[in-house]
Amino acid sequence: MSLTGKVALVTGGSRGIGRAISLKLAAGGADVIINYFRRRETAESTAREVEKLGVSAHIIKANVGEPEKIGLMFDEIKAKCGRLDIFINNAASGVARPALELDDKSWDWTMDINARAFLLCVQRAACLMTNGGKIVAISSLGSRLTLPAYTSVGVSKAALEALVRYLAVELAPRGICVNGLAAGGVESESLKLYTRGQEAAAAGAWQTTPAGRMVQGKDVANLVAFLCSDDSEMIRGQIIVIDGGVSLAPIGTAKPS
Amino acid sequence: MSPVEEKVKEIVIKIVRKPELDFTPTTTFKDMNADSLDIVQILVALEDAFDIEIIDEEMKEIANMGEFVAYIERKVAARKAA
Ligand SMILES: NC(=O)c1ccc[n+]([C@@H]2O[C@H](COP(=O)([O-])OP(=O)(O)OC[C@H]3O[C@@H](n4cnc5c(N)ncnc54)[C@H](OP(=O)(O)O)[C@@H]3O)[C@@H](O)[C@H]2O)c1
């Protein structure tokens, strides 16, 4: 897969899955703009890793939950690169509470960062994709399966996935492919945080996949790279599940290979 | 009250939605029932207001508003000196 000469933006591209995506796109030859929220040092360290792969890296601090920050981020991208070829909507946040305990503030925070930001970013990104482009939204199984205390994020991901379908059709005439992926539990710091308060069996269920191992950030990054390549040109508006098969087998029934 | 303290107080009161809050040096986040989202929003608003970077690990040492204001004042001074 060659992404040589392409310019990619990865929101939340500084750590976790976003970091794996930034590195994968860089390995394919793309220059990478790494958006982050509050941890500058982590973003700088990922940018150095990206540069080691022989492409350029640029970090931009912006809370994608705030429309004006999105505006400033794209102004900076326009001034620095003049165009964009790949946009990966990866940044996410959420408030881990049962539905009956969610207040308006938690709801707005989660929806603004996980769903509204995708729309607002795409509106700006599409204008910079003058030669067509690829857009990939990172969702999770929680958009359609219920997970404890995951309501706000699950609902925001459902909105994100619906947007993928609408945008895929609306942006197709501009030569822009829009797709999404829904990951199962990915071995990561954030999953550890999320499962911390859960029963051992529930927390451990994520680790038992029919594929025999947990999904890693690099598995997600590989799929993103495929969706950014011309090999996937006829896939439009789809949400590809990447979970090692875990959603096919009721919890506890999958036998590891 | 220093301008930094004024601003911290204004932001904290707005985000925890407690206009009647008695903001004193000994007031804690717990006293105002601030949850983790409130605290993140307060930190983000202060980072924006003063163009500073607040380190989560350093926040763990902060016991009350007196220490919080002093911490923000140090960050603001360090930025001005840089
Ligand atoms: N981990 C899993 O098991 C899992 C499973 C399924 C789907 N996913 C999805 O995969 C994506 C990445 O998850 P992750 O686990 O890698 O996340 P993570 O480790 O928590 O990293 C989040 C990244 O997003 C950035 N970020 C957070 N809030 C932001 C905001 N308001 N504006 C801009 N950037 C923001 C963070 O920047 P700072 O470091 O500067 O704060 C960081 O770079 C998310 O969409 C998540 O829903 C994850």
mmCIF file of C-alpha atoms and ligand atoms in Angstrom:
data_model
loop_
_atom_site.group_PDB
_atom_site.id
_atom_site.type_symbol
_atom_site.label_atom_id
_atom_site.label_comp_id
_atom_site.label_asym_id
_atom_site.label_seq_id
_atom_site.Cartn_x
_atom_site.Cartn_y
_atom_site.Cartn_z
ATOM 1 C CA MET A 1 0.000 0.000 0.000
ATOM 2 C CA SER A 2 1.487 3.311 -0.982
ATOM 3 C CA LEU A 3 0.332 6.516 0.611
ATOM 4 C CA THR A 4 3.402 8.398 -0.508
ATOM 5 C CA GLY A 5 2.808 12.121 -0.709
ATOM 6 C CA LYS A 6 -0.600 11.941 0.988
ATOM 7 C CA VAL A 7 -1.467 14.194 3.899
ATOM 8 C CA ALA A 8 -3.358 12.504 6.740
ATOM 9 C CA LEU A 9 -5.032 13.888 9.847
ATOM 10 C CA VAL A 10 -5.614 11.530 12.783
ATOM 11 C CA THR A 11 -7.665 12.982 15.635
ATOM 12 C CA GLY A 12 -6.429 11.634 18.953
ATOM 13 C CA GLY A 13 -3.478 10.354 16.952
ATOM 14 C CA SER A 14 -1.011 10.665 19.806
ATOM 15 C CA ARG A 15 -1.636 7.547 21.850
ATOM 16 C CA GLY A 16 -3.485 4.239 22.003
ATOM 17 C CA ILE A 17 -5.149 3.160 18.776
ATOM 18 C CA GLY A 18 -4.662 6.614 17.240
ATOM 19 C CA ARG A 19 -0.911 6.286 17.697
ATOM 20 C CA ALA A 20 -0.914 2.903 15.935
ATOM 21 C CA ILE A 21 -2.881 4.487 13.072
ATOM 22 C CA SER A 22 -0.500 7.468 12.823
ATOM 23 C CA LEU A 23 2.482 5.102 12.619
ATOM 24 C CA LYS A 24 0.826 2.819 10.077
ATOM 25 C CA LEU A 25 -0.107 5.683 7.742
ATOM 26 C CA ALA A 26 3.406 7.084 8.135
ATOM 27 C CA ALA A 27 4.889 3.675 7.296
ATOM 28 C CA GLY A 28 2.807 3.784 4.119
ATOM 29 C CA GLY A 29 4.427 7.092 3.208
ATOM 30 C CA ALA A 30 1.852 9.657 4.365
ATOM 31 C CA ASP A 31 2.733 12.869 6.151
ATOM 32 C CA VAL A 32 0.771 12.809 9.388
ATOM 33 C CA ILE A 33 -0.949 15.548 11.349
ATOM 34 C CA ILE A 34 -1.460 14.314 14.886
ATOM 35 C CA ASN A 35 -4.263 15.968 16.797
ATOM 36 C CA TYR A 36 -4.265 15.649 20.577
ATOM 37 C CA PHE A 37 -6.167 17.014 23.525
ATOM 38 C CA ARG A 38 -4.033 17.706 26.615
ATOM 39 C CA ARG A 39 -0.872 15.576 26.661
ATOM 40 C CA ARG A 40 1.663 17.449 24.588
ATOM 41 C CA GLU A 41 4.634 15.263 25.523
ATOM 42 C CA THR A 42 2.872 12.130 24.341
ATOM 43 C CA ALA A 43 1.984 13.826 21.047
ATOM 44 C CA GLU A 44 5.565 15.005 20.606
ATOM 45 C CA SER A 45 6.888 11.533 21.253
ATOM 46 C CA THR A 46 4.530 9.992 18.651
ATOM 47 C CA ALA A 47 5.516 12.734 16.190
ATOM 48 C CA ARG A 48 9.177 11.763 16.640
ATOM 49 C CA GLU A 49 8.297 8.111 15.939
ATOM 50 C CA VAL A 50 6.431 9.169 12.811
ATOM 51 C CA GLU A 51 9.382 11.236 11.590
ATOM 52 C CA LYS A 52 11.700 8.265 12.065
ATOM 53 C CA LEU A 53 9.691 6.597 9.288
ATOM 54 C CA GLY A 54 10.896 9.266 6.872
ATOM 55 C CA VAL A 55 7.760 11.388 6.602
ATOM 56 C CA SER A 56 6.800 14.631 8.254
ATOM 57 C CA ALA A 57 4.733 14.936 11.412
ATOM 58 C CA HIS A 58 2.908 17.919 12.791
ATOM 59 C CA ILE A 59 1.045 18.071 16.108
ATOM 60 C CA ILE A 60 -2.045 20.193 16.742
ATOM 61 C CA LYS A 61 -3.689 20.607 20.126
ATOM 62 C CA ALA A 62 -7.456 20.927 19.782
ATOM 63 C CA ASN A 63 -10.416 19.738 21.794
ATOM 64 C CA VAL A 64 -12.628 18.417 19.005
ATOM 65 C CA GLY A 65 -15.614 18.902 21.295
ATOM 66 C CA GLU A 66 -15.327 22.650 20.666
ATOM 67 C CA PRO A 67 -16.340 23.849 17.184
ATOM 68 C CA GLU A 68 -14.032 26.875 17.266
ATOM 69 C CA LYS A 69 -11.049 24.651 18.087
ATOM 70 C CA ILE A 70 -11.920 22.457 15.113
ATOM 71 C CA GLY A 71 -11.999 25.599 12.987
ATOM 72 C CA LEU A 72 -8.568 26.685 14.183
ATOM 73 C CA MET A 73 -7.146 23.201 13.627
ATOM 74 C CA PHE A 74 -8.279 23.179 10.002
ATOM 75 C CA ASP A 75 -7.089 26.757 9.459
ATOM 76 C CA GLU A 76 -3.672 25.542 10.582
ATOM 77 C CA ILE A 77 -3.807 22.480 8.308
ATOM 78 C CA LYS A 78 -4.831 24.644 5.362
ATOM 79 C CA ALA A 79 -2.017 27.110 6.007
ATOM 80 C CA LYS A 80 0.597 24.406 6.541
ATOM 81 C CA CYS A 81 -0.346 21.734 3.982
ATOM 82 C CA GLY A 82 -2.861 23.401 1.655
ATOM 83 C CA ARG A 83 -4.799 20.152 1.324
ATOM 84 C CA LEU A 84 -5.794 16.904 3.006
ATOM 85 C CA ASP A 85 -6.122 13.391 1.558
ATOM 86 C CA ILE A 86 -6.976 11.244 4.565
ATOM 87 C CA PHE A 87 -9.025 12.020 7.644
ATOM 88 C CA ILE A 88 -9.255 9.518 10.516
ATOM 89 C CA ASN A 89 -11.846 10.366 13.149
ATOM 90 C CA ASN A 90 -10.406 8.524 16.127
ATOM 91 C CA ALA A 91 -10.528 10.846 19.173
ATOM 92 C CA ALA A 92 -13.179 9.875 21.682
ATOM 93 C CA SER A 93 -14.165 10.481 25.258
ATOM 94 C CA GLY A 94 -17.052 9.508 27.488
ATOM 95 C CA VAL A 95 -18.555 9.309 30.913
ATOM 96 C CA ALA A 96 -18.817 5.787 32.282
ATOM 97 C CA ARG A 97 -22.209 5.718 33.983
ATOM 98 C CA PRO A 98 -25.436 3.753 33.715
ATOM 99 C CA ALA A 99 -28.130 5.456 31.629
ATOM 100 C CA LEU A 100 -30.213 6.492 34.633
ATOM 101 C CA GLU A 101 -27.261 8.358 36.100
ATOM 102 C CA LEU A 102 -26.282 10.301 32.995
ATOM 103 C CA ASP A 103 -26.789 14.042 33.252
ATOM 104 C CA ASP A 104 -27.071 16.536 30.414
ATOM 105 C CA LYS A 105 -23.462 17.592 30.811
ATOM 106 C CA SER A 106 -22.086 14.052 30.403
ATOM 107 C CA TRP A 107 -24.344 13.502 27.425
ATOM 108 C CA ASP A 108 -23.291 16.730 25.694
ATOM 109 C CA TRP A 109 -19.598 16.156 26.397
ATOM 110 C CA THR A 110 -19.672 12.676 24.886
ATOM 111 C CA MET A 111 -21.881 13.503 21.919
ATOM 112 C CA ASP A 112 -19.912 16.656 21.097
ATOM 113 C CA ILE A 113 -16.535 14.882 21.065
ATOM 114 C CA ASN A 114 -17.567 11.545 19.583
ATOM 115 C CA ALA A 115 -20.330 12.428 17.118
ATOM 116 C CA ARG A 116 -20.677 16.167 16.420
ATOM 117 C CA ALA A 117 -16.925 16.552 15.947
ATOM 118 C CA PHE A 118 -17.022 14.026 13.113
ATOM 119 C CA LEU A 119 -19.575 16.102 11.209
ATOM 120 C CA LEU A 120 -17.790 19.409 11.831
ATOM 121 C CA CYS A 121 -14.372 17.976 10.940
ATOM 122 C CA VAL A 122 -15.661 16.366 7.749
ATOM 123 C CA GLN A 123 -17.249 19.657 6.675
ATOM 124 C CA ARG A 124 -13.815 21.271 6.837
ATOM 125 C CA ALA A 125 -11.833 18.220 5.674
ATOM 126 C CA ALA A 126 -13.962 17.768 2.531
ATOM 127 C CA CYS A 127 -13.067 21.310 1.382
ATOM 128 C CA LEU A 128 -9.376 20.397 1.621
ATOM 129 C CA MET A 129 -9.813 17.101 -0.249
ATOM 130 C CA THR A 130 -9.583 18.670 -3.668
ATOM 131 C CA ASN A 131 -8.315 15.452 -5.310
ATOM 132 C CA GLY A 132 -10.737 13.140 -3.552
ATOM 133 C CA GLY A 133 -9.960 11.481 -0.268
ATOM 134 C CA LYS A 134 -10.517 8.786 2.318
ATOM 135 C CA ILE A 135 -12.345 9.211 5.586
ATOM 136 C CA VAL A 136 -12.487 6.551 8.298
ATOM 137 C CA ALA A 137 -14.424 6.830 11.567
ATOM 138 C CA ILE A 138 -13.404 4.681 14.519
ATOM 139 C CA SER A 139 -16.425 3.245 16.283
ATOM 140 C CA SER A 140 -16.916 0.409 18.724
ATOM 141 C CA LEU A 141 -19.103 -2.641 19.237
ATOM 142 C CA GLY A 142 -20.906 -0.644 21.919
ATOM 143 C CA SER A 143 -22.857 1.148 19.192
ATOM 144 C CA ARG A 144 -25.018 -1.942 18.800
ATOM 145 C CA LEU A 145 -24.223 -4.230 21.759
ATOM 146 C CA THR A 146 -24.818 -3.041 25.309
ATOM 147 C CA LEU A 147 -21.877 -2.823 27.659
ATOM 148 C CA PRO A 148 -22.059 -1.810 31.318
ATOM 149 C CA ALA A 149 -21.842 1.971 31.889
ATOM 150 C CA TYR A 150 -21.164 2.527 28.192
ATOM 151 C CA THR A 151 -24.474 4.240 27.320
ATOM 152 C CA SER A 152 -23.149 7.686 26.466
ATOM 153 C CA VAL A 153 -20.331 6.370 24.310
ATOM 154 C CA GLY A 154 -22.466 3.631 22.724
ATOM 155 C CA VAL A 155 -25.137 6.119 21.671
ATOM 156 C CA SER A 156 -22.555 8.578 20.348
ATOM 157 C CA LYS A 157 -20.968 5.788 18.300
ATOM 158 C CA ALA A 158 -24.378 4.857 16.879
ATOM 159 C CA ALA A 159 -24.733 8.478 15.704
ATOM 160 C CA LEU A 160 -21.203 8.365 14.315
ATOM 161 C CA GLU A 161 -21.999 5.224 12.320
ATOM 162 C CA ALA A 162 -25.199 6.745 10.905
ATOM 163 C CA LEU A 163 -23.211 9.802 9.837
ATOM 164 C CA VAL A 164 -20.747 7.532 8.028
ATOM 165 C CA ARG A 165 -23.563 6.273 5.827
ATOM 166 C CA TYR A 166 -24.982 9.712 5.040
ATOM 167 C CA LEU A 167 -21.574 11.197 4.343
ATOM 168 C CA ALA A 168 -20.539 8.249 2.177
ATOM 169 C CA VAL A 169 -23.373 9.029 -0.215
ATOM 170 C CA GLU A 170 -23.131 12.811 -0.048
ATOM 171 C CA LEU A 171 -19.365 12.924 -0.567
ATOM 172 C CA ALA A 172 -19.121 10.195 -3.210
ATOM 173 C CA PRO A 173 -19.453 12.662 -6.146
ATOM 174 C CA ARG A 174 -16.371 14.466 -4.816
ATOM 175 C CA GLY A 175 -14.340 11.261 -4.978
ATOM 176 C CA ILE A 176 -14.291 10.903 -1.214
ATOM 177 C CA CYS A 177 -14.754 7.414 0.293
ATOM 178 C CA VAL A 178 -16.237 7.345 3.793
ATOM 179 C CA ASN A 179 -16.222 4.221 5.951
ATOM 180 C CA GLY A 180 -16.055 3.225 9.578
ATOM 181 C CA LEU A 181 -14.911 0.364 11.728
ATOM 182 C CA ALA A 182 -16.300 -0.987 14.966
ATOM 183 C CA ALA A 183 -13.639 -2.470 17.192
ATOM 184 C CA GLY A 184 -14.201 -4.915 20.011
ATOM 185 C CA GLY A 185 -12.093 -4.558 23.142
ATOM 186 C CA VAL A 186 -8.639 -3.460 22.047
ATOM 187 C CA GLU A 187 -5.698 -4.156 24.323
ATOM 188 C CA SER A 188 -5.061 -0.633 25.621
ATOM 189 C CA GLU A 189 -4.762 1.606 28.650
ATOM 190 C CA SER A 190 -8.273 2.940 28.086
ATOM 191 C CA LEU A 191 -9.780 -0.554 28.111
ATOM 192 C CA LYS A 192 -8.005 -1.230 31.410
ATOM 193 C CA LEU A 193 -9.538 1.950 32.829
ATOM 194 C CA TYR A 194 -12.967 1.037 31.525
ATOM 195 C CA THR A 195 -12.976 -2.526 32.895
ATOM 196 C CA ARG A 196 -11.355 -1.610 36.216
ATOM 197 C CA GLY A 197 -14.588 -1.616 38.226
ATOM 198 C CA GLN A 198 -16.132 -4.626 36.487
ATOM 199 C CA GLU A 199 -16.469 -8.220 37.561
ATOM 200 C CA ALA A 200 -13.400 -10.220 36.614
ATOM 201 C CA ALA A 201 -15.460 -12.471 34.309
ATOM 202 C CA ALA A 202 -16.950 -9.534 32.390
ATOM 203 C CA ALA A 203 -13.649 -7.717 32.193
ATOM 204 C CA GLY A 204 -11.901 -10.926 31.076
ATOM 205 C CA ALA A 205 -14.536 -11.688 28.431
ATOM 206 C CA TRP A 206 -12.903 -9.151 26.157
ATOM 207 C CA GLN A 207 -9.782 -11.235 26.102
ATOM 208 C CA THR A 208 -11.415 -14.425 24.880
ATOM 209 C CA THR A 209 -11.992 -14.105 21.169
ATOM 210 C CA PRO A 210 -12.559 -16.958 18.708
ATOM 211 C CA ALA A 211 -9.380 -15.711 17.042
ATOM 212 C CA GLY A 212 -7.503 -16.656 20.197
ATOM 213 C CA ARG A 213 -6.128 -13.254 21.150
ATOM 214 C CA MET A 214 -7.258 -9.731 21.817
ATOM 215 C CA VAL A 215 -7.430 -7.124 19.080
ATOM 216 C CA GLN A 216 -4.357 -4.873 19.102
ATOM 217 C CA GLY A 217 -4.039 -1.273 17.992
ATOM 218 C CA LYS A 218 -2.026 -2.457 15.023
ATOM 219 C CA ASP A 219 -4.893 -4.688 13.833
ATOM 220 C CA VAL A 220 -7.133 -1.632 13.771
ATOM 221 C CA ALA A 221 -4.408 0.375 12.031
ATOM 222 C CA ASN A 222 -4.060 -2.306 9.338
ATOM 223 C CA LEU A 223 -7.767 -2.093 8.593
ATOM 224 C CA VAL A 224 -7.607 1.712 8.505
ATOM 225 C CA ALA A 225 -4.732 1.517 6.034
ATOM 226 C CA PHE A 226 -6.771 -0.814 3.802
ATOM 227 C CA LEU A 227 -9.727 1.590 3.934
ATOM 228 C CA CYS A 228 -7.337 4.398 2.950
ATOM 229 C CA SER A 229 -6.019 2.481 -0.035
ATOM 230 C CA ASP A 230 -7.518 2.310 -3.506
ATOM 231 C CA ASP A 231 -8.010 -1.455 -3.005
ATOM 232 C CA SER A 232 -11.092 -0.636 -0.930
ATOM 233 C CA GLU A 233 -12.565 1.836 -3.399
ATOM 234 C CA MET A 234 -15.877 0.017 -3.803
ATOM 235 C CA ILE A 235 -16.512 -0.229 -0.057
ATOM 236 C CA ARG A 236 -18.688 2.769 0.836
ATOM 237 C CA GLY A 237 -20.453 3.757 4.019
ATOM 238 C CA GLN A 238 -19.748 0.452 5.755
ATOM 239 C CA ILE A 239 -18.899 -0.209 9.370
ATOM 240 C CA ILE A 240 -16.450 -3.103 9.414
ATOM 241 C CA VAL A 241 -16.390 -5.088 12.637
ATOM 242 C CA ILE A 242 -12.905 -5.923 13.898
ATOM 243 C CA ASP A 243 -13.188 -7.949 17.067
ATOM 244 C CA GLY A 244 -11.533 -11.334 16.521
ATOM 245 C CA GLY A 245 -15.068 -12.751 16.222
ATOM 246 C CA VAL A 246 -16.074 -11.939 19.790
ATOM 247 C CA SER A 247 -19.468 -10.501 18.822
ATOM 248 C CA LEU A 248 -20.416 -13.732 17.047
ATOM 249 C CA ALA A 249 -20.206 -15.916 20.137
ATOM 250 C CA PRO A 250 -22.217 -15.327 23.311
ATOM 251 C CA ILE A 251 -19.864 -14.334 26.100
ATOM 252 C CA GLY A 252 -17.896 -17.249 27.446
ATOM 253 C CA THR A 253 -18.726 -19.662 24.633
ATOM 254 C CA ALA A 254 -15.806 -18.850 22.349
ATOM 255 C CA LYS A 255 -13.040 -21.416 22.581
ATOM 256 C CA PRO A 256 -9.664 -19.809 22.050
ATOM 257 C CA SER A 257 -7.749 -21.444 19.218
ATOM 258 C CA MET B 1 -8.065 38.208 45.273
ATOM 259 C CA SER B 2 -5.453 38.012 42.494
ATOM 260 C CA PRO B 3 -6.674 38.067 38.850
ATOM 261 C CA VAL B 4 -5.685 34.399 38.547
ATOM 262 C CA GLU B 5 -7.693 33.497 41.626
ATOM 263 C CA GLU B 6 -10.676 35.484 40.317
ATOM 264 C CA LYS B 7 -10.554 33.572 37.051
ATOM 265 C CA VAL B 8 -10.146 30.166 38.728
ATOM 266 C CA LYS B 9 -13.103 30.929 40.970
ATOM 267 C CA GLU B 10 -15.241 32.086 38.042
ATOM 268 C CA ILE B 11 -14.469 28.966 35.994
ATOM 269 C CA VAL B 12 -14.928 26.526 38.873
ATOM 270 C CA ILE B 13 -18.282 28.035 39.877
ATOM 271 C CA LYS B 14 -19.527 28.016 36.298
ATOM 272 C CA ILE B 15 -18.519 24.430 35.616
ATOM 273 C CA VAL B 16 -19.771 22.883 38.855
ATOM 274 C CA ARG B 17 -22.929 24.986 38.395
ATOM 275 C CA LYS B 18 -22.939 26.294 41.958
ATOM 276 C CA PRO B 19 -23.300 30.086 41.899
ATOM 277 C CA GLU B 20 -23.667 30.078 45.683
ATOM 278 C CA LEU B 21 -20.393 28.148 46.226
ATOM 279 C CA ASP B 22 -18.243 29.415 49.082
ATOM 280 C CA PHE B 23 -14.883 29.405 47.279
ATOM 281 C CA THR B 24 -12.226 29.561 50.015
ATOM 282 C CA PRO B 25 -8.627 28.273 50.133
ATOM 283 C CA THR B 26 -9.763 25.236 52.106
ATOM 284 C CA THR B 27 -12.660 24.313 49.796
ATOM 285 C CA THR B 28 -12.044 20.968 48.076
ATOM 286 C CA PHE B 29 -13.373 19.536 44.811
ATOM 287 C CA LYS B 30 -15.183 16.998 46.974
ATOM 288 C CA ASP B 31 -16.962 19.768 48.923
ATOM 289 C CA MET B 32 -18.434 21.012 45.658
ATOM 290 C CA ASN B 33 -19.381 17.488 44.494
ATOM 291 C CA ALA B 34 -17.196 17.874 41.418
ATOM 292 C CA ASP B 35 -17.032 14.648 39.405
ATOM 293 C CA SER B 36 -14.213 13.648 37.074
ATOM 294 C CA LEU B 37 -15.887 15.336 34.087
ATOM 295 C CA ASP B 38 -16.229 18.616 36.041
ATOM 296 C CA ILE B 39 -12.539 18.461 36.887
ATOM 297 C CA VAL B 40 -11.470 17.793 33.287
ATOM 298 C CA GLN B 41 -13.648 20.671 32.092
ATOM 299 C CA ILE B 42 -12.157 22.989 34.724
ATOM 300 C CA LEU B 43 -8.624 22.038 33.692
ATOM 301 C CA VAL B 44 -9.379 22.488 29.986
ATOM 302 C CA ALA B 45 -10.982 25.904 30.603
ATOM 303 C CA LEU B 46 -7.990 27.047 32.669
ATOM 304 C CA GLU B 47 -5.490 25.768 30.100
ATOM 305 C CA ASP B 48 -7.323 27.844 27.505
ATOM 306 C CA ALA B 49 -7.742 30.928 29.667
ATOM 307 C CA PHE B 50 -4.069 31.126 30.626
ATOM 308 C CA ASP B 51 -2.406 29.278 27.749
ATOM 309 C CA ILE B 52 -0.809 26.824 30.169
ATOM 310 C CA GLU B 53 -0.528 23.049 30.389
ATOM 311 C CA ILE B 54 -1.786 21.298 33.493
ATOM 312 C CA ILE B 55 -0.257 17.903 34.183
ATOM 313 C CA ASP B 56 -2.730 15.335 35.547
ATOM 314 C CA GLU B 57 -0.077 13.677 37.715
ATOM 315 C CA GLU B 58 0.691 17.027 39.372
ATOM 316 C CA MET B 59 -3.012 17.579 40.029
ATOM 317 C CA LYS B 60 -3.042 14.459 42.206
ATOM 318 C CA GLU B 61 -1.034 16.416 44.802
ATOM 319 C CA ILE B 62 -3.594 19.242 45.018
ATOM 320 C CA ALA B 63 -5.729 19.096 48.158
ATOM 321 C CA ASN B 64 -7.845 22.265 48.012
ATOM 322 C CA MET B 65 -8.570 25.515 46.168
ATOM 323 C CA GLY B 66 -5.737 27.361 47.928
ATOM 324 C CA GLU B 67 -3.226 24.867 46.531
ATOM 325 C CA PHE B 68 -5.008 24.795 43.190
ATOM 326 C CA VAL B 69 -4.836 28.564 42.743
ATOM 327 C CA ALA B 70 -1.157 28.567 43.808
ATOM 328 C CA TYR B 71 -0.451 25.797 41.269
ATOM 329 C CA ILE B 72 -2.135 27.726 38.450
ATOM 330 C CA GLU B 73 -0.260 30.881 39.482
ATOM 331 C CA ARG B 74 3.045 28.979 39.215
ATOM 332 C CA LYS B 75 2.105 27.720 35.757
ATOM 333 C CA VAL B 76 1.159 31.216 34.599
ATOM 334 C CA ALA B 77 4.417 32.652 35.954
ATOM 335 C CA ALA B 78 6.443 29.891 34.272
ATOM 336 C CA ARG B 79 4.746 30.585 30.946
ATOM 337 C CA LYS B 80 5.430 34.306 31.228
ATOM 338 C CA ALA B 81 9.074 33.602 32.060
ATOM 339 C CA ALA B 82 9.488 31.254 29.097
HETATM 340 N N1 LIG C 1 -9.622 0.875 23.578
HETATM 341 C C1 LIG C 1 -10.608 0.095 23.180
HETATM 342 O O1 LIG C 1 -10.807 -1.016 23.686
HETATM 343 C C2 LIG C 1 -11.530 0.545 22.065
HETATM 344 C C3 LIG C 1 -12.490 -0.353 21.598
HETATM 345 C C4 LIG C 1 -13.330 0.040 20.562
HETATM 346 C C5 LIG C 1 -13.221 1.289 20.000
HETATM 347 N N2 LIG C 1 -12.288 2.159 20.493
HETATM 348 C C6 LIG C 1 -12.223 3.485 19.869
HETATM 349 O O2 LIG C 1 -10.926 3.724 19.374
HETATM 350 C C7 LIG C 1 -10.632 5.115 19.455
HETATM 351 C C8 LIG C 1 -9.338 5.324 20.209
HETATM 352 O O3 LIG C 1 -9.480 4.751 21.483
HETATM 353 P P1 LIG C 1 -8.226 4.590 22.495
HETATM 354 O O4 LIG C 1 -8.627 3.540 23.448
HETATM 355 O O5 LIG C 1 -6.983 4.458 21.723
HETATM 356 O O6 LIG C 1 -8.285 6.031 23.219
HETATM 357 P P2 LIG C 1 -7.258 6.665 24.274
HETATM 358 O O7 LIG C 1 -6.135 5.737 24.552
HETATM 359 O O8 LIG C 1 -8.118 7.143 25.384
HETATM 360 O O9 LIG C 1 -6.671 7.909 23.446
HETATM 361 C C9 LIG C 1 -7.510 8.945 23.151
HETATM 362 C C10 LIG C 1 -6.811 9.870 22.173
HETATM 363 O O10 LIG C 1 -7.770 10.866 21.804
HETATM 364 C C11 LIG C 1 -7.316 12.130 22.272
HETATM 365 N N3 LIG C 1 -8.486 12.852 22.746
HETATM 366 C C12 LIG C 1 -9.292 12.577 23.790
HETATM 367 N N4 LIG C 1 -10.269 13.502 23.895
HETATM 368 C C13 LIG C 1 -10.059 14.384 22.885
HETATM 369 C C14 LIG C 1 -10.679 15.581 22.474
HETATM 370 N N5 LIG C 1 -11.749 16.063 23.145
HETATM 371 N N6 LIG C 1 -10.176 16.250 21.411
HETATM 372 C C15 LIG C 1 -9.094 15.785 20.738
HETATM 373 N N7 LIG C 1 -8.444 14.662 21.080
HETATM 374 C C16 LIG C 1 -8.938 13.972 22.145
HETATM 375 C C17 LIG C 1 -6.290 11.874 23.343
HETATM 376 O O11 LIG C 1 -5.389 12.985 23.468
HETATM 377 P P3 LIG C 1 -4.595 13.302 24.885
HETATM 378 O O12 LIG C 1 -3.725 12.126 25.154
HETATM 379 O O13 LIG C 1 -3.837 14.553 24.600
HETATM 380 O O14 LIG C 1 -5.669 13.475 25.926
HETATM 381 C C18 LIG C 1 -5.636 10.611 22.766
HETATM 382 O O15 LIG C 1 -4.760 10.948 21.732
HETATM 383 C C19 LIG C 1 -11.847 5.766 20.093
HETATM 384 O O16 LIG C 1 -12.703 6.264 19.109
HETATM 385 C C20 LIG C 1 -12.482 4.619 20.835
HETATM 386 O O17 LIG C 1 -13.865 4.821 21.061
HETATM 387 C C21 LIG C 1 -11.440 1.814 21.502
#
